[in-house]
PDB file of C-alpha atoms in Angstrom:
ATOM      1  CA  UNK A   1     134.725   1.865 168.880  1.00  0.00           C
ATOM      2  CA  UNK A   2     137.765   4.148 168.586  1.00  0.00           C
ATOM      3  CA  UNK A   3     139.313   2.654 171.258  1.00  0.00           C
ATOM      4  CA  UNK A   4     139.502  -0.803 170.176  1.00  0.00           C
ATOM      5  CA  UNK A   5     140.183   0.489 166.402  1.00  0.00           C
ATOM      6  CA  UNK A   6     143.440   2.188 167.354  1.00  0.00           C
ATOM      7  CA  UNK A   7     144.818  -0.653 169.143  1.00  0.00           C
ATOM      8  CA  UNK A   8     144.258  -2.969 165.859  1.00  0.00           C
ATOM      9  CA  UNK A   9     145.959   0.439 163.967  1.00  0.00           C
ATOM     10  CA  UNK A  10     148.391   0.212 166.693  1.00  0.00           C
ATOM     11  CA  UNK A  11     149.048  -3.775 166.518  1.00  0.00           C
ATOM     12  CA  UNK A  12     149.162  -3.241 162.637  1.00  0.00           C
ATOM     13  CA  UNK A  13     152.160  -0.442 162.861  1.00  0.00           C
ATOM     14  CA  UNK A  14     153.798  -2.862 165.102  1.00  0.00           C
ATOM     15  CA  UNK A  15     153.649  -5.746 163.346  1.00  0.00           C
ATOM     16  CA  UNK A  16     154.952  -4.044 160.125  1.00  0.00           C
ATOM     17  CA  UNK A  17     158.157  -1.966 162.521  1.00  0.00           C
ATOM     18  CA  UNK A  18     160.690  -4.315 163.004  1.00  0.00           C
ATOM     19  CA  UNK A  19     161.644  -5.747 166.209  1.00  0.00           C
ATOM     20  CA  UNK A  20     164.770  -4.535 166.608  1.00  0.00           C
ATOM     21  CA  UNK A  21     163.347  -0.450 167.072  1.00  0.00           C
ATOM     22  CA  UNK A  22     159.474  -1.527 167.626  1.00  0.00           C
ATOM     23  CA  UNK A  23     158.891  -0.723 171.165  1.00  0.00           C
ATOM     24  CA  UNK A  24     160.518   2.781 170.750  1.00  0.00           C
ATOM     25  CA  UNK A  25     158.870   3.380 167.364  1.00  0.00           C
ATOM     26  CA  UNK A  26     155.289   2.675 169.020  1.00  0.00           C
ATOM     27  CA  UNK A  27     156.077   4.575 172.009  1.00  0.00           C
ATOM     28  CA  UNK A  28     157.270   7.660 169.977  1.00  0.00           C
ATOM     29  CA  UNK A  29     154.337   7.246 167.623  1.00  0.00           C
ATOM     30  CA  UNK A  30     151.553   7.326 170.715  1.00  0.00           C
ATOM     31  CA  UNK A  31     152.913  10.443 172.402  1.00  0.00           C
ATOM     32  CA  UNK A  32     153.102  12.007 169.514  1.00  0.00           C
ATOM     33  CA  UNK A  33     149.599  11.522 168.282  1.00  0.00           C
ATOM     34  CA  UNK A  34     146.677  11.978 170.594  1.00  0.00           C
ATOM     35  CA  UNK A  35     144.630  11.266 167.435  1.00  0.00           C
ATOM     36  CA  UNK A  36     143.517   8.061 165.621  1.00  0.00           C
ATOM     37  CA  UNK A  37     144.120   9.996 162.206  1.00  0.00           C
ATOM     38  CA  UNK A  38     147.112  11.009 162.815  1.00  0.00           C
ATOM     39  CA  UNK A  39     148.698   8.322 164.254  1.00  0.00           C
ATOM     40  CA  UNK A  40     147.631   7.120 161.267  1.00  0.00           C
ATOM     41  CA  UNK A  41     149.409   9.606 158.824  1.00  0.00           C
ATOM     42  CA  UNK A  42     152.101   9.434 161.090  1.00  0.00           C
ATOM     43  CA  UNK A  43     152.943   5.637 161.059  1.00  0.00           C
ATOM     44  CA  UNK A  44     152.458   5.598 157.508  1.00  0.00           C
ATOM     45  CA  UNK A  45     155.201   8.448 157.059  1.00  0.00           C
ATOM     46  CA  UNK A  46     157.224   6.644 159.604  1.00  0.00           C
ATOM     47  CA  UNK A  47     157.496   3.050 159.630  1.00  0.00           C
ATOM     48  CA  UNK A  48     159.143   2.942 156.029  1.00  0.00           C
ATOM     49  CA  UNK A  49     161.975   5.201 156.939  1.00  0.00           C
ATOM     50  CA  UNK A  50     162.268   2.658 160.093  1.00  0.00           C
ATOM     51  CA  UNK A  51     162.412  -0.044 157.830  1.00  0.00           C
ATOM     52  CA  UNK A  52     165.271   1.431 155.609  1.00  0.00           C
ATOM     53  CA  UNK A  53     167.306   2.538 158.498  1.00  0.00           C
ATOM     54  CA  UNK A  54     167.419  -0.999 159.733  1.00  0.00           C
ATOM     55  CA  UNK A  55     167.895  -2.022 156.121  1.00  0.00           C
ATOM     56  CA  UNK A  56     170.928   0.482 156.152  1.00  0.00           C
ATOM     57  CA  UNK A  57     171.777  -0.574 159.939  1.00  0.00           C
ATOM     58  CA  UNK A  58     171.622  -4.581 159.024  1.00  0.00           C
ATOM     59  CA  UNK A  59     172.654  -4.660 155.172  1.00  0.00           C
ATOM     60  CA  UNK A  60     176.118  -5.631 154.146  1.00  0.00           C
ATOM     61  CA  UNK A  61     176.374  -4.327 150.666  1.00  0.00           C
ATOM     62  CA  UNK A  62     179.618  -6.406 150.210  1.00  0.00           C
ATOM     63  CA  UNK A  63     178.210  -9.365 150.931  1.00  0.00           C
ATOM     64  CA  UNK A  64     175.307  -8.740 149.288  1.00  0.00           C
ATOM     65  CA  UNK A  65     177.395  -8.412 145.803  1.00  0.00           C
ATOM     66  CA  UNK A  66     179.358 -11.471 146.766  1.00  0.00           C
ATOM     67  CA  UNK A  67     176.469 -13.323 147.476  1.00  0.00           C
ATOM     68  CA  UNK A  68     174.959 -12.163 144.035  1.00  0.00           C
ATOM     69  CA  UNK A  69     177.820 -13.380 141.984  1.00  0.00           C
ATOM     70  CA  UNK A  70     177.575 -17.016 143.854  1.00  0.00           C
ATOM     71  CA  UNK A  71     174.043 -16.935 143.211  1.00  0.00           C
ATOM     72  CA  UNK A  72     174.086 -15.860 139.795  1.00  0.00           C
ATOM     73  CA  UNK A  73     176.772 -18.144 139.012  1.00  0.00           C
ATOM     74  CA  UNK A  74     174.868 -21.100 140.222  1.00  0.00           C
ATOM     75  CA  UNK A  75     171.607 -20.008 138.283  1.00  0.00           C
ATOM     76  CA  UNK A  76     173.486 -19.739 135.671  1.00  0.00           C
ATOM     77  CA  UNK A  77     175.484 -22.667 135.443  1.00  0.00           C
ATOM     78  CA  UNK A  78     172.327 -24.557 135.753  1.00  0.00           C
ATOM     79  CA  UNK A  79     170.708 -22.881 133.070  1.00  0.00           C
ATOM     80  CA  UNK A  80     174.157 -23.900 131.165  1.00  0.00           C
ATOM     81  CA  UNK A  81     173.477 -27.625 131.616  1.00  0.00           C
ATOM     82  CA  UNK A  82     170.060 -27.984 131.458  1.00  0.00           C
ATOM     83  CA  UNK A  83     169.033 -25.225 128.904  1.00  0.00           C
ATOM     84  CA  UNK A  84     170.978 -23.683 126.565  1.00  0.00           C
ATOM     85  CA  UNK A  85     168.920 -22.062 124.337  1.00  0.00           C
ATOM     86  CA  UNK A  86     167.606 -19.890 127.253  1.00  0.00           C
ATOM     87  CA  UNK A  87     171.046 -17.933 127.439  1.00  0.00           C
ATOM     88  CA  UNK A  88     170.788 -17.047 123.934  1.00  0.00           C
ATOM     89  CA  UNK A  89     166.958 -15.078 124.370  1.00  0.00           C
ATOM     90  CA  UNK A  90     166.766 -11.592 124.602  1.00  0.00           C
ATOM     91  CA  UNK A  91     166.384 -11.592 127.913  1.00  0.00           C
ATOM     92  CA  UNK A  92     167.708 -14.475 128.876  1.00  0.00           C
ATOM     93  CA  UNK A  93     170.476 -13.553 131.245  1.00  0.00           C
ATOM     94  CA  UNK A  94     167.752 -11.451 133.110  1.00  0.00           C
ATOM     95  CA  UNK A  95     165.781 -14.251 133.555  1.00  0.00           C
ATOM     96  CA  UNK A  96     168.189 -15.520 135.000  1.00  0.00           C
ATOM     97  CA  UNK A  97     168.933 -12.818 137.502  1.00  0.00           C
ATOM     98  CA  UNK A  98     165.277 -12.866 138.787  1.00  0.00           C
ATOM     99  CA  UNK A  99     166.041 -15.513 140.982  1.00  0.00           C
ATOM    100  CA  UNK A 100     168.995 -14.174 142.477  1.00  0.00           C
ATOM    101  CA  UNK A 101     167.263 -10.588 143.372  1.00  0.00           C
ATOM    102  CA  UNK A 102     164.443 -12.493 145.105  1.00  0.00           C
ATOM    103  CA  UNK A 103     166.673 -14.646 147.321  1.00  0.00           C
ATOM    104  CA  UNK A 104     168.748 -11.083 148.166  1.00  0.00           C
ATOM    105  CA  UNK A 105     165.579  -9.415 148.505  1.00  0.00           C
ATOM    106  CA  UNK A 106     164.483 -11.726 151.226  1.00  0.00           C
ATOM    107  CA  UNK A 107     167.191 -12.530 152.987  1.00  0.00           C
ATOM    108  CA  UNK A 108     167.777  -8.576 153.187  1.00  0.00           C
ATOM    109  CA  UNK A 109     163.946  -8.120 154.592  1.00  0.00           C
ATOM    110  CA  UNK A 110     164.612 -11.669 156.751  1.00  0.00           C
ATOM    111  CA  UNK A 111     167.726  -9.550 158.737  1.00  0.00           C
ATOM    112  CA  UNK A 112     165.569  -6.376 159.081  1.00  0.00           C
ATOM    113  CA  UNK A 113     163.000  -8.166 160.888  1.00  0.00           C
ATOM    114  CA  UNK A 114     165.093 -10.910 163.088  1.00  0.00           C
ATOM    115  CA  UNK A 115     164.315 -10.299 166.547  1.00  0.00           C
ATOM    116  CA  UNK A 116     168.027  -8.774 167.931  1.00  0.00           C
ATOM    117  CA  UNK A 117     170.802 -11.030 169.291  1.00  0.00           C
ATOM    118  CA  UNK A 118     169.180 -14.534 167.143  1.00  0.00           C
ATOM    119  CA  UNK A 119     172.739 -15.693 165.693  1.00  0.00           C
ATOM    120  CA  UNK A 120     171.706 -19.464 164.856  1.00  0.00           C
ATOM    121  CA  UNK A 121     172.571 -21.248 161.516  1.00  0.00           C
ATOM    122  CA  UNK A 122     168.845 -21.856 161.110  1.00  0.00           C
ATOM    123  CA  UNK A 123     167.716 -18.276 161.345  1.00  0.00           C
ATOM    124  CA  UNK A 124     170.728 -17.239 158.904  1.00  0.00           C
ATOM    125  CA  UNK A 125     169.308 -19.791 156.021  1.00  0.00           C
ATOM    126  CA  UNK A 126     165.385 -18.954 156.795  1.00  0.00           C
ATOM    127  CA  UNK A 127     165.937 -15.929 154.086  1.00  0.00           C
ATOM    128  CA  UNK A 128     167.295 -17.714 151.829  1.00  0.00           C
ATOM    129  CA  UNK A 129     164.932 -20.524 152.159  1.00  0.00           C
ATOM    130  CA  UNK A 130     161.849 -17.727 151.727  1.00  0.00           C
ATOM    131  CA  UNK A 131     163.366 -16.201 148.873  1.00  0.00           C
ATOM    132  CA  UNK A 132     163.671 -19.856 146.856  1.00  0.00           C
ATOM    133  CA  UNK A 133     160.049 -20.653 147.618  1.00  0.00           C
ATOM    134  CA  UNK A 134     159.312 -17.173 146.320  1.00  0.00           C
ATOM    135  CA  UNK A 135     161.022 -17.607 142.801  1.00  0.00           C
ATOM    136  CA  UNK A 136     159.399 -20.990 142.366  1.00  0.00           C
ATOM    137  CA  UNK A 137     156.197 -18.576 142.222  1.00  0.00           C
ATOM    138  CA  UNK A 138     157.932 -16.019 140.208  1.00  0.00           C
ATOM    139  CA  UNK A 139     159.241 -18.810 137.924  1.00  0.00           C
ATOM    140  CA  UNK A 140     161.273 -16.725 135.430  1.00  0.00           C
ATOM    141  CA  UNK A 141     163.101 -19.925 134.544  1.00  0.00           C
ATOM    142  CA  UNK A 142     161.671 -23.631 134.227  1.00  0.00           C
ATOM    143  CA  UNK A 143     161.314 -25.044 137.800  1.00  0.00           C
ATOM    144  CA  UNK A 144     164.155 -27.811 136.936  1.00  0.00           C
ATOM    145  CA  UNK A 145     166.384 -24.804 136.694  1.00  0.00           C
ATOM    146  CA  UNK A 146     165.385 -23.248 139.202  1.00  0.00           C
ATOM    147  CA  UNK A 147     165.418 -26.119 141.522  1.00  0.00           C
ATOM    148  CA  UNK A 148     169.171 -27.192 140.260  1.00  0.00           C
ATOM    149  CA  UNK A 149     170.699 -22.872 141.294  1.00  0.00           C
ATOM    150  CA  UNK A 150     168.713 -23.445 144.158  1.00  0.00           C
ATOM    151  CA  UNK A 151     170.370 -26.463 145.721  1.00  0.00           C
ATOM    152  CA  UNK A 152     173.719 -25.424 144.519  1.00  0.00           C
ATOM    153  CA  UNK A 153     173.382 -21.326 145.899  1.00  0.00           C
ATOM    154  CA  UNK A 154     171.943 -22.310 149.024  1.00  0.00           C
ATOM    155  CA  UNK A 155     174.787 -23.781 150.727  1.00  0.00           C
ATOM    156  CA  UNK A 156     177.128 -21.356 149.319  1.00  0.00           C
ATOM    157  CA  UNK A 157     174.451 -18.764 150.591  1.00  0.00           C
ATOM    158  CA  UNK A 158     175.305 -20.278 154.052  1.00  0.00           C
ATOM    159  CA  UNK A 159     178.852 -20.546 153.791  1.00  0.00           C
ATOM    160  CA  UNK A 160     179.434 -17.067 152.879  1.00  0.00           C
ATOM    161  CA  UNK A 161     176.713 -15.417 155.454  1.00  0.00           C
ATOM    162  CA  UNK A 162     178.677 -17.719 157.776  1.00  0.00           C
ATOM    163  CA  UNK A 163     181.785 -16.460 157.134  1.00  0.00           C
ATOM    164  CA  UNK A 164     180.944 -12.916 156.949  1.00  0.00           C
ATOM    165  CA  UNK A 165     178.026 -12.271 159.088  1.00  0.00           C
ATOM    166  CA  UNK A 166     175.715 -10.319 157.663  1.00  0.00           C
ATOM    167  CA  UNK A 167     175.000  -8.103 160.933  1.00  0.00           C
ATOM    168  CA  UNK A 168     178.323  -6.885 163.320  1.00  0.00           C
ATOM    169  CA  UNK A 169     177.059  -6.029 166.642  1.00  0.00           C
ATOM    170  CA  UNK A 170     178.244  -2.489 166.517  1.00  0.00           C
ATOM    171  CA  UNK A 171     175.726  -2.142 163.957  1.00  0.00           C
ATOM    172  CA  UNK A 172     172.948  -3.591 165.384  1.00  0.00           C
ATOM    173  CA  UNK A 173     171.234  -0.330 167.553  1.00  0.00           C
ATOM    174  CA  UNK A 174     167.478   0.527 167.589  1.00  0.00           C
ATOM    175  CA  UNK A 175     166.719   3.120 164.153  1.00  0.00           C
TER     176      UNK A 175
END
């Protein structure tokens, strides 16, 4: 039994590392740890600061604002045409924002777990694309809205993550 349960412990931690540092992650995680519990307590302690390094390692924070103004922008002119009123709640111009932190959020989490050296236009869009689907669950703003910002941010999403790639390959090394 402990055998098998510490390589579904061990498939877990890997699945959750990403790519880009897994293999030496794992390996540095079984030497360490002749234990199931603490290869346990060590993963746990581990992976996160594995996933901010690459979140460090992968993040642009410049294009991350630039890409929140477009974003916001588009969210908001929508709101502007369609919905008024909306602007003018209390928290209206937050509601608005919502959007625009889930589409950063996962195109941030999308680059952290790309497998290394994927440069296509597809792959640069897929966080983008996971972040809308995820604020039409959120739905801080009606779903027209939200559907209008959406068409309108993602190809300025593209454009500028074309432009200004989100990852230079000097700072794309293991964590």
């Amino acid at each position: 039994m402990g055998r098998g349960m510490r390589e579904k412990i061990e498939a877990l931690a890997g699945l959750v590392t990403p790519p880009a540092c897994r293999e030496e992650v794992l390996g540095d995680l079984h030497e360490r740890n002749p234990t199931l519990a603490r290869f346990c307590i060590d993963a746990v302690l581990t992976v996160p600061h594995v996933i901010l390094s690459r979140i460090r390692r992968t993040a642009d924070p410049q294009l991350l604002i630039l890409q929140a103004i477009a974003l916001y922008l588009c969210y908001y002119g929508a709101v502007w045409f369609e919905d008024r009123a909306l602007l003018l709640e209390t928290w209206g111009l937050m509601r608005v924002a919502a959007p625009v932190l889930i589409v950063l959020v996962a195109m941030v989490f999308d680059d952290v777990y790309a497998k290394p050296g994927q440069r296509s236009p597809l792959r640069l869009v897929r966080g983008s694309l996971i972040g809308l689907a995820g604020t039409f669950l959120v739905q801080s703003i009606p779903l027209k809205i939200l559907f209008y910002g959406g068409v309108m941010g993602m190809p300025l999403s593209l454009g500028l993550r074309l432009l200004f790639s989100p990852q230079s390959t000097s700072r794309q090394g293991p964590a």
